[in-house]
Tab-separated table of C-alpha atoms in Angstrom:
chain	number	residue	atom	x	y	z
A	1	UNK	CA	54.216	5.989	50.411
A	2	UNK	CA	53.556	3.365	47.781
A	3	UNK	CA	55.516	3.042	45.115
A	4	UNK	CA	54.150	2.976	41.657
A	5	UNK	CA	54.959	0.252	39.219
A	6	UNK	CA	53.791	-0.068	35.371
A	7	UNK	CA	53.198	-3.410	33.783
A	8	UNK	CA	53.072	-2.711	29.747
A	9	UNK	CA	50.827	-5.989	28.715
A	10	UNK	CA	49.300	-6.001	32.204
A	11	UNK	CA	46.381	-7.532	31.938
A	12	UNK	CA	46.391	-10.606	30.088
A	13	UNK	CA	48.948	-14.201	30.782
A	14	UNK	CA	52.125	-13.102	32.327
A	15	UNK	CA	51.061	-9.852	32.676
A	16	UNK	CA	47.935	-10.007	34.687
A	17	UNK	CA	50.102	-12.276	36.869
A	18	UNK	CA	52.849	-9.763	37.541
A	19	UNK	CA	50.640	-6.657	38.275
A	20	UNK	CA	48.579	-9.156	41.075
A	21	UNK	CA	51.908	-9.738	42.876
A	22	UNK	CA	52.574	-6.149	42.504
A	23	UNK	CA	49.478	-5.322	43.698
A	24	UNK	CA	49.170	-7.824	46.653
A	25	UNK	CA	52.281	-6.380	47.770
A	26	UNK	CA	50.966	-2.923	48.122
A	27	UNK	CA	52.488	-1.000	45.184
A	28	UNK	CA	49.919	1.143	43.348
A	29	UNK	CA	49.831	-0.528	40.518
A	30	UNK	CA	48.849	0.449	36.983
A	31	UNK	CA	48.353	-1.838	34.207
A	32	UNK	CA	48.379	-1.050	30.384
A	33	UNK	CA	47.559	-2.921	26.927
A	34	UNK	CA	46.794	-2.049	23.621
A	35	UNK	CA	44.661	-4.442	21.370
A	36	UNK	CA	42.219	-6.781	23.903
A	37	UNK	CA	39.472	-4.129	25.441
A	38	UNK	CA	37.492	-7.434	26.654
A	39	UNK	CA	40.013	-8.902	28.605
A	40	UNK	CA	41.181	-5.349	30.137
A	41	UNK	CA	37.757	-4.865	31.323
A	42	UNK	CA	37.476	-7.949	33.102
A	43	UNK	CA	40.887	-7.504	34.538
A	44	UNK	CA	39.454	-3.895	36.087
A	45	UNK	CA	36.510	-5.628	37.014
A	46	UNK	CA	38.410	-8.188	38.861
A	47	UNK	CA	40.792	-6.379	40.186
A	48	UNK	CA	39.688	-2.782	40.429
A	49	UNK	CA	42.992	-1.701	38.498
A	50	UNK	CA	42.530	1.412	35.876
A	51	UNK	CA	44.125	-0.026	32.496
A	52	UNK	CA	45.454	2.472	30.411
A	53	UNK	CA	45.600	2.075	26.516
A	54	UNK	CA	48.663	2.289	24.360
A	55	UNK	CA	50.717	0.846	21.896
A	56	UNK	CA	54.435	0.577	23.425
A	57	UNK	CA	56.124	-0.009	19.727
A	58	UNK	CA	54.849	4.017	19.409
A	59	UNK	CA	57.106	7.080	21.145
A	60	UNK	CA	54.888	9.625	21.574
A	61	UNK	CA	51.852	7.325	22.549
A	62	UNK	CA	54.281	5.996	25.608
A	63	UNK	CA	55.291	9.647	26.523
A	64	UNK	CA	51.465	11.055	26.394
A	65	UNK	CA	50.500	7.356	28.130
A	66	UNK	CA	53.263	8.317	30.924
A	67	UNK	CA	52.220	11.643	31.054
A	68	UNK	CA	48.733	11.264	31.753
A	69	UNK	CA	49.830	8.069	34.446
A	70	UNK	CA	52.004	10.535	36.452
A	71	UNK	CA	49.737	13.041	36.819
A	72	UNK	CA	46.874	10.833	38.118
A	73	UNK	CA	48.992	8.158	40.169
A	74	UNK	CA	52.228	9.448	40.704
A	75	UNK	CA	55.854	9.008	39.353
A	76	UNK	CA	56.933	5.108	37.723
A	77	UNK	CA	58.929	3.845	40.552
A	78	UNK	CA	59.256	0.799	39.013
A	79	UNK	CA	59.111	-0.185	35.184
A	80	UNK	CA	57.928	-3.933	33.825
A	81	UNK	CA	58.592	-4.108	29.574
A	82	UNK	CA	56.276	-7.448	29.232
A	83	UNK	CA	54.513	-6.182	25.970
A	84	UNK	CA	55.539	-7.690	22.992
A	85	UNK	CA	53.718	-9.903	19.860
A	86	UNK	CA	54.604	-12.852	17.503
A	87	UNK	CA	54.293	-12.103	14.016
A	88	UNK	CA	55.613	-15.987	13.074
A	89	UNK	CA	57.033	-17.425	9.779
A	90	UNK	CA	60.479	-19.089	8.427
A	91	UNK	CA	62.629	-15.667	7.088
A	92	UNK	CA	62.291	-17.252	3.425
A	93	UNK	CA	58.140	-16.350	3.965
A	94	UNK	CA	59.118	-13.583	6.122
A	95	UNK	CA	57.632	-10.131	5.301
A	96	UNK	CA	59.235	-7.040	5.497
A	97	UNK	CA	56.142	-5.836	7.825
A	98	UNK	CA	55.881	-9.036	10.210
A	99	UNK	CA	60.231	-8.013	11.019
A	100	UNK	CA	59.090	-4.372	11.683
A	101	UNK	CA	56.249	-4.762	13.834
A	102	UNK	CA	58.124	-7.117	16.553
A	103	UNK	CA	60.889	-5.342	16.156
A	104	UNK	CA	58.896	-2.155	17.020
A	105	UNK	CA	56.904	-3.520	19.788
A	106	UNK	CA	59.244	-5.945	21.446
A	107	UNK	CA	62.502	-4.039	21.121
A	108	UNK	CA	61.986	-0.509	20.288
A	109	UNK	CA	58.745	-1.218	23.386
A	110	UNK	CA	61.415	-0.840	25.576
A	111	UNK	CA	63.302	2.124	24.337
A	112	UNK	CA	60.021	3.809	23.977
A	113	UNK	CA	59.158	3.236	27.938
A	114	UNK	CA	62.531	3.337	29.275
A	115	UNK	CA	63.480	6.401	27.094
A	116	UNK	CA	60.459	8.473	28.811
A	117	UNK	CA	60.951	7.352	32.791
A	118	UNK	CA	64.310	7.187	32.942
A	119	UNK	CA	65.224	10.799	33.368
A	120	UNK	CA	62.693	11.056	36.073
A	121	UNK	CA	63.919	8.424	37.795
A	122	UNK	CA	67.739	9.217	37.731
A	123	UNK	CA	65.954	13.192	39.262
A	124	UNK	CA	64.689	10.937	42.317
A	125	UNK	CA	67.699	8.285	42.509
A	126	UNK	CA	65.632	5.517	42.240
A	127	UNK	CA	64.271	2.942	40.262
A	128	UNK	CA	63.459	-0.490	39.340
A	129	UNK	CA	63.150	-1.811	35.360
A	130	UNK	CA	62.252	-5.386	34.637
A	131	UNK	CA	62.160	-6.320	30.767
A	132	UNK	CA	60.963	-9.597	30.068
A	133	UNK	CA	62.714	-11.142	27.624
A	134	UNK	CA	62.195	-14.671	26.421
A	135	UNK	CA	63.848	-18.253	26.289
A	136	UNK	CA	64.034	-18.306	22.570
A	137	UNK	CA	65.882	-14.675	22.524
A	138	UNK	CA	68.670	-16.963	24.672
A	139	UNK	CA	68.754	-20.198	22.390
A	140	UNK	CA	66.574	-19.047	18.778
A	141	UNK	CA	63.295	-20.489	17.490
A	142	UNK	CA	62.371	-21.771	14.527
A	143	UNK	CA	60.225	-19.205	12.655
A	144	UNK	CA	60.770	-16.809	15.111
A	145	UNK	CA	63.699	-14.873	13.865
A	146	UNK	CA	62.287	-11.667	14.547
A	147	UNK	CA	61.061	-12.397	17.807
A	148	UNK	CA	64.540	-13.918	18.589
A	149	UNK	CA	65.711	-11.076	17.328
A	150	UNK	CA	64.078	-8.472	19.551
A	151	UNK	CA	63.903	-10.306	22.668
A	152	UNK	CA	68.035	-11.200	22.720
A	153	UNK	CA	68.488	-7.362	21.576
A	154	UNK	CA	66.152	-7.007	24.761
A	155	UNK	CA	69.354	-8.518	26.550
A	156	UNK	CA	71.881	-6.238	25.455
A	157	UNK	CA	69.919	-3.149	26.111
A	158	UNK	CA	69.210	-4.587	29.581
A	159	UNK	CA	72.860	-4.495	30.491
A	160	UNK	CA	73.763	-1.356	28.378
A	161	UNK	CA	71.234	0.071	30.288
A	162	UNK	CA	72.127	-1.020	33.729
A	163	UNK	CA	75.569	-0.016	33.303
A	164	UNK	CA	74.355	3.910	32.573
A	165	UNK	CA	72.356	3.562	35.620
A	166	UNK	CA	73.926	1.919	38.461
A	167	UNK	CA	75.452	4.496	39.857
A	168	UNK	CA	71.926	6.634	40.043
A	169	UNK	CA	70.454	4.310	42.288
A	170	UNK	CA	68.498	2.469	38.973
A	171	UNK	CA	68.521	-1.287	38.464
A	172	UNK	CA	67.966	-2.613	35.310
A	173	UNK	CA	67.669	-6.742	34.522
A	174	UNK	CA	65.926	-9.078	32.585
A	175	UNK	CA	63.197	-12.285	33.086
A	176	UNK	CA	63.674	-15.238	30.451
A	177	UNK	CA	60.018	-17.062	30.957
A	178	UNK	CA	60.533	-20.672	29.487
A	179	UNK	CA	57.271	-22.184	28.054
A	180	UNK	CA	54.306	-21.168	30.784
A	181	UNK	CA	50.822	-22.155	30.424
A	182	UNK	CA	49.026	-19.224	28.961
A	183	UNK	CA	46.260	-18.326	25.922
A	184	UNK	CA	49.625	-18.284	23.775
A	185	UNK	CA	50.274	-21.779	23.562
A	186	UNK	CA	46.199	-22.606	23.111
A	187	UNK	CA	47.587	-23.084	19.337
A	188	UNK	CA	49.574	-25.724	20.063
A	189	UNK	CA	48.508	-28.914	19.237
A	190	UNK	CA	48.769	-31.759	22.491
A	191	UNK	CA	50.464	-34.017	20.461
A	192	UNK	CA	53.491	-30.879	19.911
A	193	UNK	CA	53.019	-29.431	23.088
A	194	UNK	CA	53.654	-33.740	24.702
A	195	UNK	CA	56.568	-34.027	22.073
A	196	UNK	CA	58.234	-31.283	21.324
A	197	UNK	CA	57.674	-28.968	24.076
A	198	UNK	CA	57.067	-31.091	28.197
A	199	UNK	CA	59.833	-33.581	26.537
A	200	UNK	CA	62.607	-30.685	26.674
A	201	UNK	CA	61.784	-29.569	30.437
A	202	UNK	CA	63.707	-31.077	33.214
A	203	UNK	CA	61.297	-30.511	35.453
A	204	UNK	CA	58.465	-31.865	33.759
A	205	UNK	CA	55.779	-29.307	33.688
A	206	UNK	CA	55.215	-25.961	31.421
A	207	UNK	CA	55.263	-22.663	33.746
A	208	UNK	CA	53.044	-20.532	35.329
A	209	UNK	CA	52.110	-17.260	35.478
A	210	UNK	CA	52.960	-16.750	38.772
A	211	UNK	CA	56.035	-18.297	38.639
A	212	UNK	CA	57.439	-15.848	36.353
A	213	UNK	CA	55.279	-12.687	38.579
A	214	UNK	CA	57.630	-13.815	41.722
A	215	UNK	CA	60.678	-13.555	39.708
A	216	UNK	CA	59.223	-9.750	38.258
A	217	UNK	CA	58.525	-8.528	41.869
A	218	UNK	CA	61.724	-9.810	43.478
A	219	UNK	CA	63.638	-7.935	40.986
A	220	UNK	CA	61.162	-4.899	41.015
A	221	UNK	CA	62.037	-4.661	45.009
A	222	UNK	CA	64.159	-2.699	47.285
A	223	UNK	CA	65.716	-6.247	48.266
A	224	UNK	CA	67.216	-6.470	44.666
A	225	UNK	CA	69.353	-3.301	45.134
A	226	UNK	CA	72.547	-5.372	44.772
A	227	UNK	CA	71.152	-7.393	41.436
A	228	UNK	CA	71.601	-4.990	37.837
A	229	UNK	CA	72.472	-5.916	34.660
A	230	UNK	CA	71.430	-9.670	34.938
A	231	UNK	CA	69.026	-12.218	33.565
A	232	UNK	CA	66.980	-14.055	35.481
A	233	UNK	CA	65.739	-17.519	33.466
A	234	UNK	CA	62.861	-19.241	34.808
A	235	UNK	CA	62.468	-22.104	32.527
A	236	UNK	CA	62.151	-25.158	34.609
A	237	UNK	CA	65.590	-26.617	33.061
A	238	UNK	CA	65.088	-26.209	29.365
A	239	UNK	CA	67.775	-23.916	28.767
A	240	UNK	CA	70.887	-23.133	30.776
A	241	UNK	CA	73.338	-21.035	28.484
């Protein structure tokens, strides 16, 4: 049978590109998002995926979410934590409400998901969680302490994580994307992007998509049974701490 994987932020960038590899490798796949209704519909009508509609940064949303997932597809085989925001400004500018909200959706996301699969996967002795993390939660960003923040907490709850569930058959590890060529970086300016950004990559080119979707499904699959607790960066160079 088919296993079942979730994609939180499946429909858009990085996400759209992971549930496609999911999906082209024959998992039943279901995607989920919370704020873009236009570009979830033309994902379903695309792909003939269901989204489902949620905000990850809220507990008992993810639990009823889950719930209601389960009961029409099956049991979450295999968990992806790629939702997450910017909310960006220098600390000194920094509002108390632009901390909570990444904090919420990028860090506590991933409790909020993890928190309600986990005991249903350590029943069945199996399961696969993916969080995607971020470059810039590995080496910091200017103006992006709170998403720094989150996404290297993201780290440390991978392998906290992974160490509780090793021995129940559950791997847990993380995805670093680099820069990749998404709607995100449409507010960069050329002249920043040629500069500041293409200048720092070894290999000369921003990321894809896909390139960080093949990462997501090796590590999703029954041939990653031996890898838990470990970060996988896929940054063409830019960062190798």
């Amino acid at each position: 049978m088919a296993r079942v994987a979730l994609i939180s932020g499946g429909t858009r960038g990085i996400g759209a590109a992971v549930s496609l590899a999911f999906l082209q490798a024959g998992y039943k796949v279901v995607p989920t998002y919370v704020a873009d209704r236009a570009a979830a519909e033309a994902f379903r009508n695309k792909t003939g995926l269901t989204p489902y509609r949620w905000n990850v940064g809220d507990f008992e949303a993810c639990s009823e979410g889950i719930k209601e997932v389960e009961a029409a597809v099956g049991p979450v085989d295999v968990l992806v934590n790629n939702a997450g925001i910017v909310r960006d400004a220098a600390l000194h500018k920094m509002d108390r409400e632009k901390w909570q909200e990444v904090i919420d959706a990028d860090l506590g996301g991933a409790f909020n998901m993890c928190r309600v699969v986990i005991e249903g996967m350590r029943a069945r002795k199996f399961g696969r969680i993916v969080n995607v993390s971020s470059i810039n939660g590995q080496k910091g960003q200017y103006g992006q302490t709170n998403y720094s923040a989150a996404k290297a907490g993201l780290l440390g709850f991978t392998r906290a994580l992974a160490l509780e569930s090793a021995h129940m058959g559950i791997t847990v590890n993380a995805i670093c994307p680099g820069y990749i060529d998404t709607d995100m970086l449409e507010i960069v300016s050329d002249d920043v992007l040629t500069k500041d950004i293409l200048s720092k990559i070894p290999v000369g080119r921003l990321g894809t998509a896909a390139d960080i979707a093949r990462g997501v499904l090796f590590l999703g699959s029954d041939d990653a049974s031996f890898i838990t607790g470990s970060t996988l960066s896929i940054n063409g160079g830019q960062w190798m701490g």
